[in-house]
Amino acid sequence: MLFRSKKLLKNLTPENPKYPRIMSSLGFAYLQLHDWNRAARTNGKLQAFSKGTKWEFIAFKQKVYALIMGDRLKEAKHEMLSFPDFANTRANLIDLKILKILILTKENRLNEIQGTYNSIREEVKEEPYPLLFTAVRMIAKAYLRKKDGQNAAGYLKDAFIFAPQSESRQEVLKLLINANVMGGKKAAAAAVSERYLKYYPKAEDSTEIMVQTARLFCELQKYDEALKLYSKILG
């Protein structure tokens, strides 16, 4: 996809009606590759070109996201002060709030996130939301680095709801097991582990998770459940 978009771009002019869509696709492809500088540059070009159209905010959002993820936070905050005037729809304003908490997380200002996050949570449905998933997962990982399993677990539960695909939910469950263990909630960790094994029985790390779950059962004095898992592991 990226190769085709770059090839098209060589002969693409702003007069071409497909210009915004191709530029947006290219900018998004750079995001997927974590090529933050090219993503920011490409979306910046699209934003400048598409003033007053739907593409302006799409490009703005992708550009700011690339700046944040590329640790160009000063530039990202400057951009946030001058977002497109027409970006006042409910959906766009929610996305702006999400970008704000991404910046706060990158700056390790976790204690300033909750108010904004609560307002977002009240407005969104419990369904896949890729940008919000990215933000919530990042917050959770920041708490895990601080050895704060309780706060991490709270955000990870939300991350599971907003995860855009099965692979993302699998990652979240694994993180949630560790967060509960870190927070001293062994019963909750064991419950999540069982859930993981139910959803992803053929995962490459299923044996590792079974061993961890069996150990948790032993610590919880649930020896029958532990024995069943060890028997399954040994075949």
GROMACS .gro file of C-alpha atoms in nm:
model
  235
    1MET     CA    1   0.000   0.000   0.000
    2LEU     CA    2   0.275   0.243   0.096
    3PHE     CA    3   0.476   0.166  -0.217
    4ARG     CA    4   0.173   0.217  -0.441
    5SER     CA    5   0.083   0.546  -0.268
    6LYS     CA    6   0.439   0.678  -0.305
    7LYS     CA    7   0.444   0.577  -0.671
    8LEU     CA    8   0.115   0.754  -0.731
    9LEU     CA    9   0.245   1.059  -0.546
   10LYS     CA   10   0.523   1.113  -0.801
   11ASN     CA   11   0.271   1.210  -1.067
   12LEU     CA   12   0.004   1.340  -0.834
   13THR     CA   13  -0.093   1.705  -0.842
   14PRO     CA   14  -0.326   1.896  -0.607
   15GLU     CA   15  -0.565   1.938  -0.898
   16ASN     CA   16  -0.630   1.566  -0.900
   17PRO     CA   17  -0.957   1.493  -0.715
   18LYS     CA   18  -0.792   1.190  -0.556
   19TYR     CA   19  -0.510   1.399  -0.407
   20PRO     CA   20  -0.655   1.433  -0.053
   21ARG     CA   21  -0.744   1.066  -0.021
   22ILE     CA   22  -0.406   0.947  -0.148
   23MET     CA   23  -0.217   1.190   0.075
   24SER     CA   24  -0.423   1.084   0.375
   25SER     CA   25  -0.361   0.717   0.297
   26LEU     CA   26   0.011   0.780   0.266
   27GLY     CA   27   0.018   0.973   0.594
   28PHE     CA   28  -0.171   0.694   0.767
   29ALA     CA   29   0.066   0.432   0.625
   30TYR     CA   30   0.360   0.623   0.773
   31LEU     CA   31   0.180   0.617   1.109
   32GLN     CA   32   0.144   0.240   1.088
   33LEU     CA   33   0.516   0.214   1.016
   34HIS     CA   34   0.593   0.444   1.312
   35ASP     CA   35   0.771   0.679   1.073
   36TRP     CA   36   0.657   0.975   1.276
   37ASN     CA   37   0.852   1.247   1.093
   38ARG     CA   38   0.725   1.150   0.747
   39ALA     CA   39   0.375   1.106   0.887
   40ALA     CA   40   0.380   1.456   1.036
   41ARG     CA   41   0.522   1.608   0.718
   42THR     CA   42   0.276   1.433   0.484
   43ASN     CA   43  -0.027   1.520   0.693
   44GLY     CA   44   0.099   1.874   0.730
   45LYS     CA   45   0.100   1.912   0.352
   46LEU     CA   46  -0.251   1.772   0.333
   47GLN     CA   47  -0.376   2.004   0.606
   48ALA     CA   48  -0.237   2.309   0.430
   49PHE     CA   49  -0.393   2.201   0.100
   50SER     CA   50  -0.737   2.107   0.230
   51LYS     CA   51  -0.841   2.418   0.420
   52GLY     CA   52  -1.213   2.419   0.495
   53THR     CA   53  -1.274   2.057   0.393
   54LYS     CA   54  -1.321   1.740   0.595
   55TRP     CA   55  -0.962   1.646   0.512
   56GLU     CA   56  -0.824   1.940   0.709
   57PHE     CA   57  -0.915   1.797   1.049
   58ILE     CA   58  -0.823   1.441   0.948
   59ALA     CA   59  -0.478   1.565   0.846
   60PHE     CA   60  -0.449   1.784   1.156
   61LYS     CA   61  -0.532   1.494   1.387
   62GLN     CA   62  -0.288   1.255   1.219
   63LYS     CA   63  -0.016   1.520   1.216
   64VAL     CA   64  -0.051   1.599   1.586
   65TYR     CA   65  -0.061   1.230   1.671
   66ALA     CA   66   0.264   1.177   1.477
   67LEU     CA   67   0.427   1.470   1.659
   68ILE     CA   68   0.322   1.328   1.996
   69MET     CA   69   0.441   0.977   1.922
   70GLY     CA   70   0.766   1.115   1.783
   71ASP     CA   71   0.823   1.303   2.111
   72ARG     CA   72   0.794   1.641   1.941
   73LEU     CA   73   0.569   1.756   2.221
   74LYS     CA   74   0.642   2.128   2.202
   75GLU     CA   75   0.532   2.130   1.839
   76ALA     CA   76   0.228   1.917   1.918
   77LYS     CA   77   0.114   2.155   2.191
   78HIS     CA   78   0.163   2.452   1.961
   79GLU     CA   79  -0.053   2.283   1.697
   80MET     CA   80  -0.322   2.213   1.956
   81LEU     CA   81  -0.353   2.585   2.022
   82SER     CA   82  -0.444   2.647   1.659
   83PHE     CA   83  -0.664   2.358   1.559
   84PRO     CA   84  -0.900   2.411   1.263
   85ASP     CA   85  -1.183   2.647   1.351
   86PHE     CA   86  -1.447   2.418   1.204
   87ALA     CA   87  -1.333   2.123   1.417
   88ASN     CA   88  -1.619   2.180   1.660
   89THR     CA   89  -1.824   1.868   1.604
   90ARG     CA   90  -1.874   1.637   1.900
   91ALA     CA   91  -1.655   1.365   1.750
   92ASN     CA   92  -1.373   1.605   1.664
   93LEU     CA   93  -1.377   1.765   2.007
   94ILE     CA   94  -1.351   1.422   2.170
   95ASP     CA   95  -1.050   1.344   1.952
   96LEU     CA   96  -0.889   1.671   2.060
   97LYS     CA   97  -0.934   1.569   2.424
   98ILE     CA   98  -0.773   1.233   2.349
   99LEU     CA   99  -0.474   1.406   2.190
  100LYS     CA  100  -0.451   1.620   2.503
  101ILE     CA  101  -0.428   1.319   2.735
  102LEU     CA  102  -0.172   1.161   2.502
  103ILE     CA  103   0.047   1.468   2.553
  104LEU     CA  104  -0.005   1.460   2.930
  105THR     CA  105   0.089   1.091   2.937
  106LYS     CA  106   0.404   1.150   2.733
  107GLU     CA  107   0.496   1.425   2.980
  108ASN     CA  108   0.430   1.185   3.268
  109ARG     CA  109   0.164   1.416   3.412
  110LEU     CA  110  -0.068   1.127   3.496
  111ASN     CA  111  -0.233   1.305   3.788
  112GLU     CA  112  -0.376   1.564   3.543
  113ILE     CA  113  -0.546   1.312   3.315
  114GLN     CA  114  -0.842   1.186   3.514
  115GLY     CA  115  -1.076   1.484   3.473
  116THR     CA  116  -1.038   1.500   3.096
  117TYR     CA  117  -1.054   1.122   3.067
  118ASN     CA  118  -1.376   1.105   3.269
  119SER     CA  119  -1.538   1.359   3.037
  120ILE     CA  120  -1.435   1.151   2.736
  121ARG     CA  121  -1.562   0.832   2.897
  122GLU     CA  122  -1.904   0.987   2.952
  123GLU     CA  123  -1.936   1.076   2.584
  124VAL     CA  124  -1.817   0.766   2.401
  125LYS     CA  125  -1.986   0.434   2.342
  126GLU     CA  126  -1.836   0.109   2.461
  127GLU     CA  127  -1.709   0.002   2.121
  128PRO     CA  128  -1.380  -0.008   1.929
  129TYR     CA  129  -1.214   0.335   1.917
  130PRO     CA  130  -0.853   0.310   1.791
  131LEU     CA  131  -0.730   0.654   1.900
  132LEU     CA  132  -0.880   0.623   2.247
  133PHE     CA  133  -0.746   0.268   2.277
  134THR     CA  134  -0.395   0.394   2.202
  135ALA     CA  135  -0.425   0.664   2.467
  136VAL     CA  136  -0.571   0.440   2.737
  137ARG     CA  137  -0.314   0.166   2.676
  138MET     CA  138  -0.035   0.424   2.698
  139ILE     CA  139  -0.170   0.554   3.029
  140ALA     CA  140  -0.192   0.199   3.165
  141LYS     CA  141   0.166   0.122   3.063
  142ALA     CA  142   0.282   0.443   3.230
  143TYR     CA  143   0.122   0.328   3.555
  144LEU     CA  144   0.278  -0.016   3.517
  145ARG     CA  145   0.620   0.148   3.489
  146LYS     CA  146   0.540   0.321   3.818
  147LYS     CA  147   0.448  -0.018   3.971
  148ASP     CA  148   0.093   0.110   4.023
  149GLY     CA  149  -0.106  -0.198   3.933
  150GLN     CA  150  -0.438  -0.068   4.062
  151ASN     CA  151  -0.456   0.236   3.836
  152ALA     CA  152  -0.310   0.039   3.546
  153ALA     CA  153  -0.580  -0.227   3.580
  154GLY     CA  154  -0.857   0.034   3.569
  155TYR     CA  155  -0.735   0.177   3.241
  156LEU     CA  156  -0.665  -0.167   3.095
  157LYS     CA  157  -1.026  -0.270   3.150
  158ASP     CA  158  -1.129   0.027   2.938
  159ALA     CA  159  -0.859  -0.048   2.682
  160PHE     CA  160  -1.014  -0.391   2.630
  161ILE     CA  161  -1.345  -0.224   2.543
  162PHE     CA  162  -1.190   0.022   2.297
  163ALA     CA  163  -0.946  -0.222   2.136
  164PRO     CA  164  -0.991  -0.221   1.756
  165GLN     CA  165  -0.895  -0.585   1.696
  166SER     CA  166  -0.846  -0.924   1.858
  167GLU     CA  167  -0.466  -0.890   1.876
  168SER     CA  168  -0.504  -0.569   2.074
  169ARG     CA  169  -0.747  -0.730   2.320
  170GLN     CA  170  -0.505  -1.020   2.363
  171GLU     CA  171  -0.224  -0.778   2.452
  172VAL     CA  172  -0.450  -0.595   2.698
  173LEU     CA  173  -0.552  -0.913   2.880
  174LYS     CA  174  -0.190  -1.012   2.924
  175LEU     CA  175  -0.107  -0.668   3.064
  176LEU     CA  176  -0.412  -0.687   3.290
  177ILE     CA  177  -0.290  -1.015   3.442
  178ASN     CA  178   0.038  -0.846   3.533
  179ALA     CA  179  -0.136  -0.534   3.662
  180ASN     CA  180  -0.354  -0.739   3.897
  181VAL     CA  181  -0.055  -0.938   4.021
  182MET     CA  182   0.132  -0.612   4.077
  183GLY     CA  183  -0.165  -0.472   4.268
  184GLY     CA  184  -0.181  -0.779   4.491
  185LYS     CA  185  -0.513  -0.895   4.344
  186LYS     CA  186  -0.429  -1.258   4.279
  187ALA     CA  187  -0.789  -1.375   4.241
  188ALA     CA  188  -0.853  -1.110   3.978
  189ALA     CA  189  -0.528  -1.202   3.801
  190ALA     CA  190  -0.629  -1.569   3.794
  191ALA     CA  191  -0.973  -1.479   3.656
  192VAL     CA  192  -0.819  -1.274   3.376
  193SER     CA  193  -0.572  -1.555   3.305
  194GLU     CA  194  -0.859  -1.800   3.265
  195ARG     CA  195  -1.031  -1.554   3.035
  196TYR     CA  196  -0.713  -1.524   2.829
  197LEU     CA  197  -0.684  -1.901   2.794
  198LYS     CA  198  -1.050  -1.926   2.695
  199TYR     CA  199  -1.022  -1.659   2.425
  200TYR     CA  200  -0.674  -1.751   2.299
  201PRO     CA  201  -0.622  -2.125   2.364
  202LYS     CA  202  -0.376  -2.158   2.075
  203ALA     CA  203  -0.167  -1.852   2.156
  204GLU     CA  204   0.208  -1.905   2.149
  205ASP     CA  205   0.231  -1.810   2.516
  206SER     CA  206  -0.064  -2.022   2.632
  207THR     CA  207   0.163  -2.265   2.820
  208GLU     CA  208   0.335  -1.974   2.995
  209ILE     CA  209  -0.003  -1.832   3.096
  210MET     CA  210  -0.121  -2.173   3.220
  211VAL     CA  211   0.188  -2.205   3.441
  212GLN     CA  212   0.132  -1.855   3.579
  213THR     CA  213  -0.236  -1.931   3.641
  214ALA     CA  214  -0.156  -2.259   3.816
  215ARG     CA  215   0.085  -2.078   4.045
  216LEU     CA  216  -0.181  -1.820   4.126
  217PHE     CA  217  -0.427  -2.097   4.210
  218CYS     CA  218  -0.171  -2.253   4.444
  219GLU     CA  219  -0.120  -1.919   4.619
  220LEU     CA  220  -0.499  -1.889   4.650
  221GLN     CA  221  -0.507  -2.245   4.790
  222LYS     CA  222  -0.718  -2.364   4.497
  223TYR     CA  223  -0.516  -2.677   4.455
  224ASP     CA  224  -0.767  -2.874   4.246
  225GLU     CA  225  -0.774  -2.600   3.981
  226ALA     CA  226  -0.395  -2.580   3.987
  227LEU     CA  227  -0.363  -2.957   3.946
  228LYS     CA  228  -0.594  -2.955   3.647
  229LEU     CA  229  -0.378  -2.695   3.475
  230TYR     CA  230  -0.051  -2.873   3.553
  231SER     CA  231  -0.201  -3.197   3.418
  232LYS     CA  232  -0.300  -3.018   3.100
  233ILE     CA  233   0.047  -2.869   3.065
  234LEU     CA  234   0.213  -3.210   3.103
  235GLY     CA  235  -0.027  -3.361   2.852
   0.00000   0.00000   0.00000
